[in-house]
mmCIF file of C-alpha atoms and ligand atoms in Angstrom:
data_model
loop_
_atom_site.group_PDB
_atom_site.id
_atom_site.type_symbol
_atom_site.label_atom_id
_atom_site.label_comp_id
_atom_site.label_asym_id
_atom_site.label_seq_id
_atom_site.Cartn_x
_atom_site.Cartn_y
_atom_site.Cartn_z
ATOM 1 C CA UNK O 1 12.470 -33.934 0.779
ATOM 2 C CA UNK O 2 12.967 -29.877 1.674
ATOM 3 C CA UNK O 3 12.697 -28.489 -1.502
ATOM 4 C CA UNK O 4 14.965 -25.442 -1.448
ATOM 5 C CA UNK O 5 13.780 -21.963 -2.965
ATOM 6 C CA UNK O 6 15.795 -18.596 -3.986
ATOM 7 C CA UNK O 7 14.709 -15.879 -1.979
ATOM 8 C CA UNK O 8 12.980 -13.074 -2.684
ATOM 9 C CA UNK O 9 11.499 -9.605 -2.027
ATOM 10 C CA UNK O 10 8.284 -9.441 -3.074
ATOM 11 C CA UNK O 11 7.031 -5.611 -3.774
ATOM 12 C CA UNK O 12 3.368 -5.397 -5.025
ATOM 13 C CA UNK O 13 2.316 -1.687 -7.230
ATOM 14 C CA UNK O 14 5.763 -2.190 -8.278
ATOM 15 C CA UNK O 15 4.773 -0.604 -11.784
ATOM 16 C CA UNK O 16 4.221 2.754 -10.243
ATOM 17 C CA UNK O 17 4.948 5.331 -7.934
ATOM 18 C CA UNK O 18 6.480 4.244 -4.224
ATOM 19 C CA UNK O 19 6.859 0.563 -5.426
ATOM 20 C CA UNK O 20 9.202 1.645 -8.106
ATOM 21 C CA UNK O 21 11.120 2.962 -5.745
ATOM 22 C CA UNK O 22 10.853 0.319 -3.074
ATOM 23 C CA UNK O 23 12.129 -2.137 -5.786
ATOM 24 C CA UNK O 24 14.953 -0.081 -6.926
ATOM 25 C CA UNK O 25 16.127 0.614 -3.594
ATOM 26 C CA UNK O 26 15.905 -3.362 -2.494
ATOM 27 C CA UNK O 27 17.481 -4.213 -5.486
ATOM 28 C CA UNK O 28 20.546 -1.901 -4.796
ATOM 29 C CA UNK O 29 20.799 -3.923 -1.421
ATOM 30 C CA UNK O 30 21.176 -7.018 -3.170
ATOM 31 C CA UNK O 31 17.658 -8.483 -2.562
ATOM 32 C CA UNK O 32 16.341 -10.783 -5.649
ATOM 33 C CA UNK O 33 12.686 -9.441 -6.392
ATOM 34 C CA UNK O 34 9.320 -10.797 -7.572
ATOM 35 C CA UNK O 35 7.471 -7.384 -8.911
ATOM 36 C CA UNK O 36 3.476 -7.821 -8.952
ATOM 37 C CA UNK O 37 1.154 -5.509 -10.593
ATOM 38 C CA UNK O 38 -1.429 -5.010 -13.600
ATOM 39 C CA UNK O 39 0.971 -3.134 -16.025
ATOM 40 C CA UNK O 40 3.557 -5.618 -17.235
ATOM 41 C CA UNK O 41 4.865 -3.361 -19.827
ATOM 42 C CA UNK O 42 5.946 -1.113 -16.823
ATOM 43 C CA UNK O 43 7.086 -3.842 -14.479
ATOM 44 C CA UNK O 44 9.349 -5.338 -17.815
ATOM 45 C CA UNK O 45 11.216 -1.516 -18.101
ATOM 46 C CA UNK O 46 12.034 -1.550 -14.046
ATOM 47 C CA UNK O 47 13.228 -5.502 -14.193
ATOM 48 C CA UNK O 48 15.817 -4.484 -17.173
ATOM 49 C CA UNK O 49 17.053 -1.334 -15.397
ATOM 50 C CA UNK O 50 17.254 -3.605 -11.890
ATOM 51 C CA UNK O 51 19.025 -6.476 -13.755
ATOM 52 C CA UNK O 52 21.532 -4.409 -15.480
ATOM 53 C CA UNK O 53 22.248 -2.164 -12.341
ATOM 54 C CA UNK O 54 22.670 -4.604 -9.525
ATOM 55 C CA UNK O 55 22.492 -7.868 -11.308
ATOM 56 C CA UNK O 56 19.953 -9.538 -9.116
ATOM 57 C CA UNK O 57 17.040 -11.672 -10.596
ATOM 58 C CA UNK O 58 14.047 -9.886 -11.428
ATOM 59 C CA UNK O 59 10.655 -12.364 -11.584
ATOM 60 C CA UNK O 60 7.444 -10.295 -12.789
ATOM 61 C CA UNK O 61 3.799 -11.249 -12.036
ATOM 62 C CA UNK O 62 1.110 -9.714 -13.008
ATOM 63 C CA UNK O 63 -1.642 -9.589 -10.734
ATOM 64 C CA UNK O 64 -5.026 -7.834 -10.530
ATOM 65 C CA UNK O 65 -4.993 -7.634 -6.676
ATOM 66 C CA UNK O 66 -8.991 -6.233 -6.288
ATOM 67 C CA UNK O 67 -9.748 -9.927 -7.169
ATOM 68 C CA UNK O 68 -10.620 -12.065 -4.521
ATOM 69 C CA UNK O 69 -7.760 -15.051 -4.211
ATOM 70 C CA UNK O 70 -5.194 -12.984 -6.192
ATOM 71 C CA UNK O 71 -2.919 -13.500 -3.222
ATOM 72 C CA UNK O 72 -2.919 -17.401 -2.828
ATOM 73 C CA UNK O 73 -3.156 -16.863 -6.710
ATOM 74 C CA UNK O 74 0.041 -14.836 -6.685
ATOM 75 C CA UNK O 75 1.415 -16.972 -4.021
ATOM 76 C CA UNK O 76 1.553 -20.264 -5.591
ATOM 77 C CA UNK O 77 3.027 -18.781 -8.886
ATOM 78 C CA UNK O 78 5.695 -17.422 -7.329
ATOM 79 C CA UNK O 79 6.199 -20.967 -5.144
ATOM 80 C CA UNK O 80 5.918 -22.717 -9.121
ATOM 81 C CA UNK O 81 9.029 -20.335 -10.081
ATOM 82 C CA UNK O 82 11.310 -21.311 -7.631
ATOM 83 C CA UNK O 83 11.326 -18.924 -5.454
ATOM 84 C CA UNK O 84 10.504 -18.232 -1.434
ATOM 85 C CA UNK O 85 9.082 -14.526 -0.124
ATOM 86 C CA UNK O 86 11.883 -13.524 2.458
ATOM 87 C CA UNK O 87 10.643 -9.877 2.417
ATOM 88 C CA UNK O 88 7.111 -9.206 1.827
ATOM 89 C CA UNK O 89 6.219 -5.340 0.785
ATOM 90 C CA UNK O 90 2.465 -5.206 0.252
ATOM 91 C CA UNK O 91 2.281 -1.566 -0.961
ATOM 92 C CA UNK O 92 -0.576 -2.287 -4.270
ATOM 93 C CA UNK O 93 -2.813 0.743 -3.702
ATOM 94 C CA UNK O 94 -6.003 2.907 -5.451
ATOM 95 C CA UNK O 95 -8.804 4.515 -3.986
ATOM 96 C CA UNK O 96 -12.327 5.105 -5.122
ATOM 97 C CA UNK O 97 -13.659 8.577 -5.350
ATOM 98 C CA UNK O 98 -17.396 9.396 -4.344
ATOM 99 C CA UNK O 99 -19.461 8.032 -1.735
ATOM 100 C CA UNK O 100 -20.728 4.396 -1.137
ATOM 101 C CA UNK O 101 -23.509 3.468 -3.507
ATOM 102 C CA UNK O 102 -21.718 5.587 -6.687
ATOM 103 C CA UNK O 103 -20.052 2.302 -7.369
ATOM 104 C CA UNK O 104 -20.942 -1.302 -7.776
ATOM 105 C CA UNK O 105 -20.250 -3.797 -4.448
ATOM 106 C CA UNK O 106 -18.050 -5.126 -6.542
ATOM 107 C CA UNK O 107 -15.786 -2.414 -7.004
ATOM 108 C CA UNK O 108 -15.989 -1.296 -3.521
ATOM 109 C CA UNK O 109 -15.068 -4.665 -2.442
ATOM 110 C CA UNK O 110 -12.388 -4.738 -4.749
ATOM 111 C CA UNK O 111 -10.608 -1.738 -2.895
ATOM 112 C CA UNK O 112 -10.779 -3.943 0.194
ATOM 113 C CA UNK O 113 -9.300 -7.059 -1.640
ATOM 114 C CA UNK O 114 -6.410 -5.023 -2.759
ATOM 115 C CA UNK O 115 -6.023 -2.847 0.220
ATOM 116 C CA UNK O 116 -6.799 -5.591 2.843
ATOM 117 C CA UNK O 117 -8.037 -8.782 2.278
ATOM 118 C CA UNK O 118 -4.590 -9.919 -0.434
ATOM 119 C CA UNK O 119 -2.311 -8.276 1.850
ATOM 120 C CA UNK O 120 -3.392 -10.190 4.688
ATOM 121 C CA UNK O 121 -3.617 -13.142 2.452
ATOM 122 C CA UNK O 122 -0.262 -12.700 1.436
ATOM 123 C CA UNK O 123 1.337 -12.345 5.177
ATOM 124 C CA UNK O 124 -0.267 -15.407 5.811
ATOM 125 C CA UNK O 125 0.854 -17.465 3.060
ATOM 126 C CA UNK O 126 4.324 -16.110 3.754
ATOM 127 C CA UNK O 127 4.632 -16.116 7.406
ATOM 128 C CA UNK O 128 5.075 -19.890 7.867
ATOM 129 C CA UNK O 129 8.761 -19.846 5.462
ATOM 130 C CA UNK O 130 10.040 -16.558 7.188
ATOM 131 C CA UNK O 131 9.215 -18.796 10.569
ATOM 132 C CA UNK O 132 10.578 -21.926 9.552
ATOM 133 C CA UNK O 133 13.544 -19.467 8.249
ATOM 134 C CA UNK O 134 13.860 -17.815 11.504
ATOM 135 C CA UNK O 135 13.864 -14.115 9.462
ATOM 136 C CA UNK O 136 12.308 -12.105 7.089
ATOM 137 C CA UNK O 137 10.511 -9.565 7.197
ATOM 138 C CA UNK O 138 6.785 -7.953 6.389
ATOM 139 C CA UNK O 139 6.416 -4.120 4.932
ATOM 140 C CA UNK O 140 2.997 -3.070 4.517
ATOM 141 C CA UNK O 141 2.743 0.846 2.897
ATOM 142 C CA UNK O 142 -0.536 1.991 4.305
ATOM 143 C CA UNK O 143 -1.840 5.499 5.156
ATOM 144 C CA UNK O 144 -2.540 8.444 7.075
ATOM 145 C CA UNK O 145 -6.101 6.975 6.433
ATOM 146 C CA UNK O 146 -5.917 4.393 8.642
ATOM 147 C CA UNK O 147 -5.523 6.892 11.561
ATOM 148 C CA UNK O 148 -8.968 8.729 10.230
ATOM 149 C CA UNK O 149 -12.486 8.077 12.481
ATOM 150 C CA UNK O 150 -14.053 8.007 8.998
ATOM 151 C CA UNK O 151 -13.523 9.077 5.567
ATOM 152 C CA UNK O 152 -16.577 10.261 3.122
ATOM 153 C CA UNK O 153 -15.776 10.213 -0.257
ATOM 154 C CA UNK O 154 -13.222 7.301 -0.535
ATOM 155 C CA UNK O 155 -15.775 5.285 1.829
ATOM 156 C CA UNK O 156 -13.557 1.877 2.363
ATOM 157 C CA UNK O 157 -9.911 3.210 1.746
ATOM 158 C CA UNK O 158 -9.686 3.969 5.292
ATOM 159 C CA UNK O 159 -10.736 1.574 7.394
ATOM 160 C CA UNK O 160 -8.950 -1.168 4.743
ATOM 161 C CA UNK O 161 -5.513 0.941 5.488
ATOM 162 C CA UNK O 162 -6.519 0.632 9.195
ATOM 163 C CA UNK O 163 -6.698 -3.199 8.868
ATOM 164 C CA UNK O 164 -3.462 -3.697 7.824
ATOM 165 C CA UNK O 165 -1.691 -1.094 10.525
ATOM 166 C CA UNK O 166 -3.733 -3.398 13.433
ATOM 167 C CA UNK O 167 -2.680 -6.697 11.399
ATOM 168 C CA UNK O 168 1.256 -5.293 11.411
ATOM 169 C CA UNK O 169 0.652 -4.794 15.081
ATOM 170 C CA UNK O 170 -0.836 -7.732 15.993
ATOM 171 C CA UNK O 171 1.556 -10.402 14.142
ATOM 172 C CA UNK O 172 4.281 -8.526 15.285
ATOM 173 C CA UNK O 173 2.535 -9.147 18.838
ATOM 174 C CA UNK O 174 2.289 -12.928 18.177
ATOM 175 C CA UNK O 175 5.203 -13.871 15.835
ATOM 176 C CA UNK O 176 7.660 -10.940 16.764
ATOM 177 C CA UNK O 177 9.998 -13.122 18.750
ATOM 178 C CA UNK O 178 10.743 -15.606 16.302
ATOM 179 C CA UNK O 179 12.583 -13.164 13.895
ATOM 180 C CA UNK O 180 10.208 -12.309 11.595
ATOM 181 C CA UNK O 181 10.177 -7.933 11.370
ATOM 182 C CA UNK O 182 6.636 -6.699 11.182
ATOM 183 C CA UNK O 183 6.336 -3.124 10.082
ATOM 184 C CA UNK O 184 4.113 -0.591 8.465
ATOM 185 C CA UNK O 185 4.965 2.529 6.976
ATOM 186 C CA UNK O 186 2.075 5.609 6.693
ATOM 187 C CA UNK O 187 3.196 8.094 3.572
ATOM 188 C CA UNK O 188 2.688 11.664 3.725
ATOM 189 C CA UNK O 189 1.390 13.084 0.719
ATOM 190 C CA UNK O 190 3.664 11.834 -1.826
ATOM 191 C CA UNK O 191 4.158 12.959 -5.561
ATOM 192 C CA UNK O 192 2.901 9.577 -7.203
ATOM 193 C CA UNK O 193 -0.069 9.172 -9.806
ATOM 194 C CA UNK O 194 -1.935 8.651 -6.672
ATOM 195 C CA UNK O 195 -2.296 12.112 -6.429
ATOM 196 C CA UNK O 196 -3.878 12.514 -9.836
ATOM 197 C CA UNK O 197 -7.729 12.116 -8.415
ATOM 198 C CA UNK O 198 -10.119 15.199 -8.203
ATOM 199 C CA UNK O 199 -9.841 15.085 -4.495
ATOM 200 C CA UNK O 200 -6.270 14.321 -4.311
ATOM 201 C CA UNK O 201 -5.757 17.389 -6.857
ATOM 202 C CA UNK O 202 -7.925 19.121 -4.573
ATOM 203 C CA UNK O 203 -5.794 18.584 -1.166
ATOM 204 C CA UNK O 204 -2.148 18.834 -2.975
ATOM 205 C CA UNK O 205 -3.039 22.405 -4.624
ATOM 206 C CA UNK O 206 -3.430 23.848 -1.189
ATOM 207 C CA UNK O 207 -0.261 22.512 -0.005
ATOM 208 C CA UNK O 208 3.086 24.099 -0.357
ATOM 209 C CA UNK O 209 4.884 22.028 -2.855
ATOM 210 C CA UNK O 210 7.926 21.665 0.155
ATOM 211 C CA UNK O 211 5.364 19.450 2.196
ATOM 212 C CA UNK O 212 4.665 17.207 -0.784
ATOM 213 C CA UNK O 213 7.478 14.019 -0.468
ATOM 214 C CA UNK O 214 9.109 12.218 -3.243
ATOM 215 C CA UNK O 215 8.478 8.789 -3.785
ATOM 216 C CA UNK O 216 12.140 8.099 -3.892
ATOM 217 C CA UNK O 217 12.063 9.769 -0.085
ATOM 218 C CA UNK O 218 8.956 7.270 1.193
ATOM 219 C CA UNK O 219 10.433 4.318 0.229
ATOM 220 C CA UNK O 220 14.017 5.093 1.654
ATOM 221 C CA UNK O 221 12.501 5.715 5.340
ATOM 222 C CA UNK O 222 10.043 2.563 4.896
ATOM 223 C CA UNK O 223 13.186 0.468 4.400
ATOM 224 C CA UNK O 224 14.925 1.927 6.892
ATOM 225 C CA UNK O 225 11.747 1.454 9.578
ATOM 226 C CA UNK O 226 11.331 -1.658 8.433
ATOM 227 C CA UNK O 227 15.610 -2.357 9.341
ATOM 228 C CA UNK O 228 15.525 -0.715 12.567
ATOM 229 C CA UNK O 229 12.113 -2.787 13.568
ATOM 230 C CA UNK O 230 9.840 0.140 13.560
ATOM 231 C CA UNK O 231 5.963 -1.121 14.476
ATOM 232 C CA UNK O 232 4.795 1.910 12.538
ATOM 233 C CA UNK O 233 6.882 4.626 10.885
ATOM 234 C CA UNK O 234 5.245 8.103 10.112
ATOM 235 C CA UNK O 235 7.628 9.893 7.091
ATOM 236 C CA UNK O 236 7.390 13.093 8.501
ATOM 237 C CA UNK O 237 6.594 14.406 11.985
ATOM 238 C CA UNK O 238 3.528 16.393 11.122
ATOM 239 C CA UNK O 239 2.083 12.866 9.701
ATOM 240 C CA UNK O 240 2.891 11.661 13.567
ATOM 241 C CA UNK O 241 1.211 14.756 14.893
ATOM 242 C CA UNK O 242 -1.946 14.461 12.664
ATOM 243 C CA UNK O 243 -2.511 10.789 13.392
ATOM 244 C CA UNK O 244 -2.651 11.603 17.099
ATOM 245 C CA UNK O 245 -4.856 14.331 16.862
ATOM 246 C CA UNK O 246 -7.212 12.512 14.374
ATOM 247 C CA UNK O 247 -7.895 9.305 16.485
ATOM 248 C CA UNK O 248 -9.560 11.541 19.431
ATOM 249 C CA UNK O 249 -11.673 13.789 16.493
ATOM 250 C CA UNK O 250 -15.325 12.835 17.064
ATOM 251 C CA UNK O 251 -16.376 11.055 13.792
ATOM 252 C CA UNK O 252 -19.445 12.972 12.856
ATOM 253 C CA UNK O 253 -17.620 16.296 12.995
ATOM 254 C CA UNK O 254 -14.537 14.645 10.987
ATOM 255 C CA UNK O 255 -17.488 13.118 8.520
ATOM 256 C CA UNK O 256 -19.096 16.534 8.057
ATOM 257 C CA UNK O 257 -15.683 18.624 7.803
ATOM 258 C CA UNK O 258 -14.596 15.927 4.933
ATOM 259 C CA UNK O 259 -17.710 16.338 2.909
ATOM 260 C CA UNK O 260 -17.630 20.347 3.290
ATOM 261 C CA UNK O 261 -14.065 20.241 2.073
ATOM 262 C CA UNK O 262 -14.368 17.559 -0.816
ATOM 263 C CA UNK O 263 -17.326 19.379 -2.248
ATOM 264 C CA UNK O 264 -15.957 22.856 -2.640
ATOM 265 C CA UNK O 265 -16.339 23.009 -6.470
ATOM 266 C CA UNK O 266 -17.421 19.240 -6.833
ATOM 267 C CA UNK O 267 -21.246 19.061 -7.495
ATOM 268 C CA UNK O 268 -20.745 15.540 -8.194
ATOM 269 C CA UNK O 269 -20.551 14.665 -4.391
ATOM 270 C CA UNK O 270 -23.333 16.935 -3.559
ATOM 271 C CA UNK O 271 -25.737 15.383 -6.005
ATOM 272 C CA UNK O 272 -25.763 11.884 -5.849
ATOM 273 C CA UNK O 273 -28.171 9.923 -8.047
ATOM 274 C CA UNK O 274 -27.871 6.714 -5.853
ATOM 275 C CA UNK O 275 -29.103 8.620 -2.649
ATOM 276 C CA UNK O 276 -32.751 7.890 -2.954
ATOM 277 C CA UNK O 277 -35.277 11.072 -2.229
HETATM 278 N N1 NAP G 301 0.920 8.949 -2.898
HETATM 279 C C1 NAP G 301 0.434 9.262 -1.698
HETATM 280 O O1 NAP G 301 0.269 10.451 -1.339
HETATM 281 C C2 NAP G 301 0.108 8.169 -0.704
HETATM 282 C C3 NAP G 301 -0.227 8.565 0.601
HETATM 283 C C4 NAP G 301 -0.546 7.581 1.526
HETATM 284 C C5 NAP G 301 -0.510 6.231 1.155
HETATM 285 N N2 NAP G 301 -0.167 5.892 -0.142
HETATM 286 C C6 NAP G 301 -0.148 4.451 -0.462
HETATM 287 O O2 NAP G 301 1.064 4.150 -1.129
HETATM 288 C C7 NAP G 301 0.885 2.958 -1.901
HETATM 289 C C8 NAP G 301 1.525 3.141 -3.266
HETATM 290 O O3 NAP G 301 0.818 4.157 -3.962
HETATM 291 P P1 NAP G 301 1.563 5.228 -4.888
HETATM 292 O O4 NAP G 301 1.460 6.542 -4.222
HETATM 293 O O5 NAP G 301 2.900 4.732 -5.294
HETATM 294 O O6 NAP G 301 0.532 5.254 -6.127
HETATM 295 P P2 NAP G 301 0.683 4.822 -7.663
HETATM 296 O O7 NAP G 301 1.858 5.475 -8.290
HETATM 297 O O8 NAP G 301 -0.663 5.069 -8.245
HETATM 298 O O9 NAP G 301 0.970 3.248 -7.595
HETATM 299 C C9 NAP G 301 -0.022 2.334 -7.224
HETATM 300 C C10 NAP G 301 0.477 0.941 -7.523
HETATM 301 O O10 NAP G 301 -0.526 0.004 -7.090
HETATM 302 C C11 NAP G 301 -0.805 -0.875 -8.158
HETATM 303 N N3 NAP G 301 -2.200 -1.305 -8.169
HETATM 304 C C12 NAP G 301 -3.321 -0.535 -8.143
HETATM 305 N N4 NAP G 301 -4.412 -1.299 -8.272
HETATM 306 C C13 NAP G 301 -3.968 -2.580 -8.400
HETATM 307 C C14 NAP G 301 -4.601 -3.836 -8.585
HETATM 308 N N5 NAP G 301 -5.946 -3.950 -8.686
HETATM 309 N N6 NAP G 301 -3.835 -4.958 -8.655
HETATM 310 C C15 NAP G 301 -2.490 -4.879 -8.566
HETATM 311 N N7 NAP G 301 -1.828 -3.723 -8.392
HETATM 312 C C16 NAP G 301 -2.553 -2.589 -8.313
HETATM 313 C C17 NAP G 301 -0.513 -0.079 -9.429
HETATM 314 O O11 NAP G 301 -0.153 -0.996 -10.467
HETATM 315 P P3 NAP G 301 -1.067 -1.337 -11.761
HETATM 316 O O12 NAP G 301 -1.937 -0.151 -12.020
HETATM 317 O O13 NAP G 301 -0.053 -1.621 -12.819
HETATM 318 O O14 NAP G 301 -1.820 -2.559 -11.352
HETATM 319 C C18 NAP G 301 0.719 0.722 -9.010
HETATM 320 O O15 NAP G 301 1.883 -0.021 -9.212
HETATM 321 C C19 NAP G 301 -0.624 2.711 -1.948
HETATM 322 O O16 NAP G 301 -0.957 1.645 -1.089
HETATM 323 C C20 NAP G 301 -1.232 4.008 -1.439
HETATM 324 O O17 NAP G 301 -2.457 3.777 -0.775
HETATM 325 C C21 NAP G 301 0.133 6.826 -1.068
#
């Protein structure tokens, strides 16, 4: 017997920042949502606004998303409720300041998990329903990061970010045709507590504020990529511009350029008690 599920739009980080907004601008287009993140309390205060604005059904799951199997995890509890992903938006994100050995394996693997390894958990679980369904559609919020040769200083962010561009790419390569939309959207510096890391600070206060996108702005023109079938949709041209120029920069000058930057007034990434002497 088909067992028939309500469908959803599933937004990971939806207790913060871009995801917010991603949720509250899915919800206003009549999509029923599963929200997945750590902070319930947060996720609770976004499902009561969503439900009394659009009247949609609002499911919340909280997930730790560094833990390996948090997406089959998440996956199956969203199956147990009922409900079917239809539109996937694996935006969850954090980075890791300092360089490799300043944190445990653990915690460095746990970037990847949440940045990489549940995402592309997560597209596979859901893949097979959107195929069977004949639509739906994947959103993955990843980075200007992805487009860097390397990245000292938040060590796996960017080559996790880069996974999940290459994935988008690829399934959209193999499963394209069958209806399913396959895109990924790369932010430009955008005013979310994702900024609020010594590095981040660092990089924002020698922007002009006008370069610096809302949240509210990222998530509109991920949407809208992800409608018009964009592969890969830069939010602002410069981002275009800069991931051009930075996949023909030779690594070890990019590596070098990083560090020089990242340790103007930071000591802690110039003395590092893991490098042995
Ligand atoms: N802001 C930028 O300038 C910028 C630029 C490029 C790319 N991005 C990407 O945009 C995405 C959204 O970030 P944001 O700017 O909106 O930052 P944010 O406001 O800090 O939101 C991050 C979201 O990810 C969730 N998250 C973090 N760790 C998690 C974990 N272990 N398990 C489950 N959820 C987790 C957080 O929820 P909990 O803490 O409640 O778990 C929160 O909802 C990220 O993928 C980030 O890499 C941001």
């Amino acid at each position: 017997m088909t067992v028939t599920r309500r469908e959803v739009a599933l937004v990971t980080g939806a207790s913060s920042g871009i995801g917010v907004e991603l949720a509250r601008q899915l919800a206003a287009a009549g999509h029923d949502l599963a929200l997945a993140a750590r902070r319930t309390a947060l996720m609770e205060q976004l499902a009561d606004e969503l439900r009394r604005n659009h009247s949609v059904r609002v499911d919340i799951f909280q997930s730790d998303l560094g833990r390996a199997g948090a997406g089959a995890d998440l996956h199956r509890r969203i199956a147990d409720a009922g409900l079917q992903v239809s539109y996937l938006v694996n935006n969850a994100g954090a980075t890791l300041e300092g360089r490799y050995l300043d944190f445990t394996a653990e915690e460095q693997i746990s970037i990847i998990n949440l940045l990489a390894v549940n995402p592309a958990e997560l597209m596979h679980l859901c893949l097979p329903g959107m195929l069977e369904a004949g639509r739906g559609t994947m959103l993955t919020i990843s980075s200007l990061g992805a487009y860097w040769p390397c990245f000292p200083g938040i060590t796996v962010y960017a080559g996790a970010k880069a996974l999940v561009v290459n994935l988008t790419r690829t399934l959209d390569a193999e499963y394209g045709a069958h209806g399913v939309t396959f895109s990924a959207t790369v932010p430009f510096t955008t005013d979310t507590a994702f900024l609020d890391t010594p590095t981040n600070r660092q990089i924002v206060g020698r922007m002009p504020n006008s370069m610096i996108q809302s949240p509210q702005r990222v998530a509109s023109i991920a949407i809208d990529g992800a409608a018009h079938g964009r592969l890969v949709q830069h939010t602002s041209p410069l981002n275009r511009v800069l991931a051009g120029l930075l996949t023909v920069m030779p690594p070890k000058l990019v590596g070098r350029a990083i560090l020089a930057f990242m340790s103007m007034g930071r000591d802690d990434l110039n003395q590092h008690k893991n490098i042995p002497s």
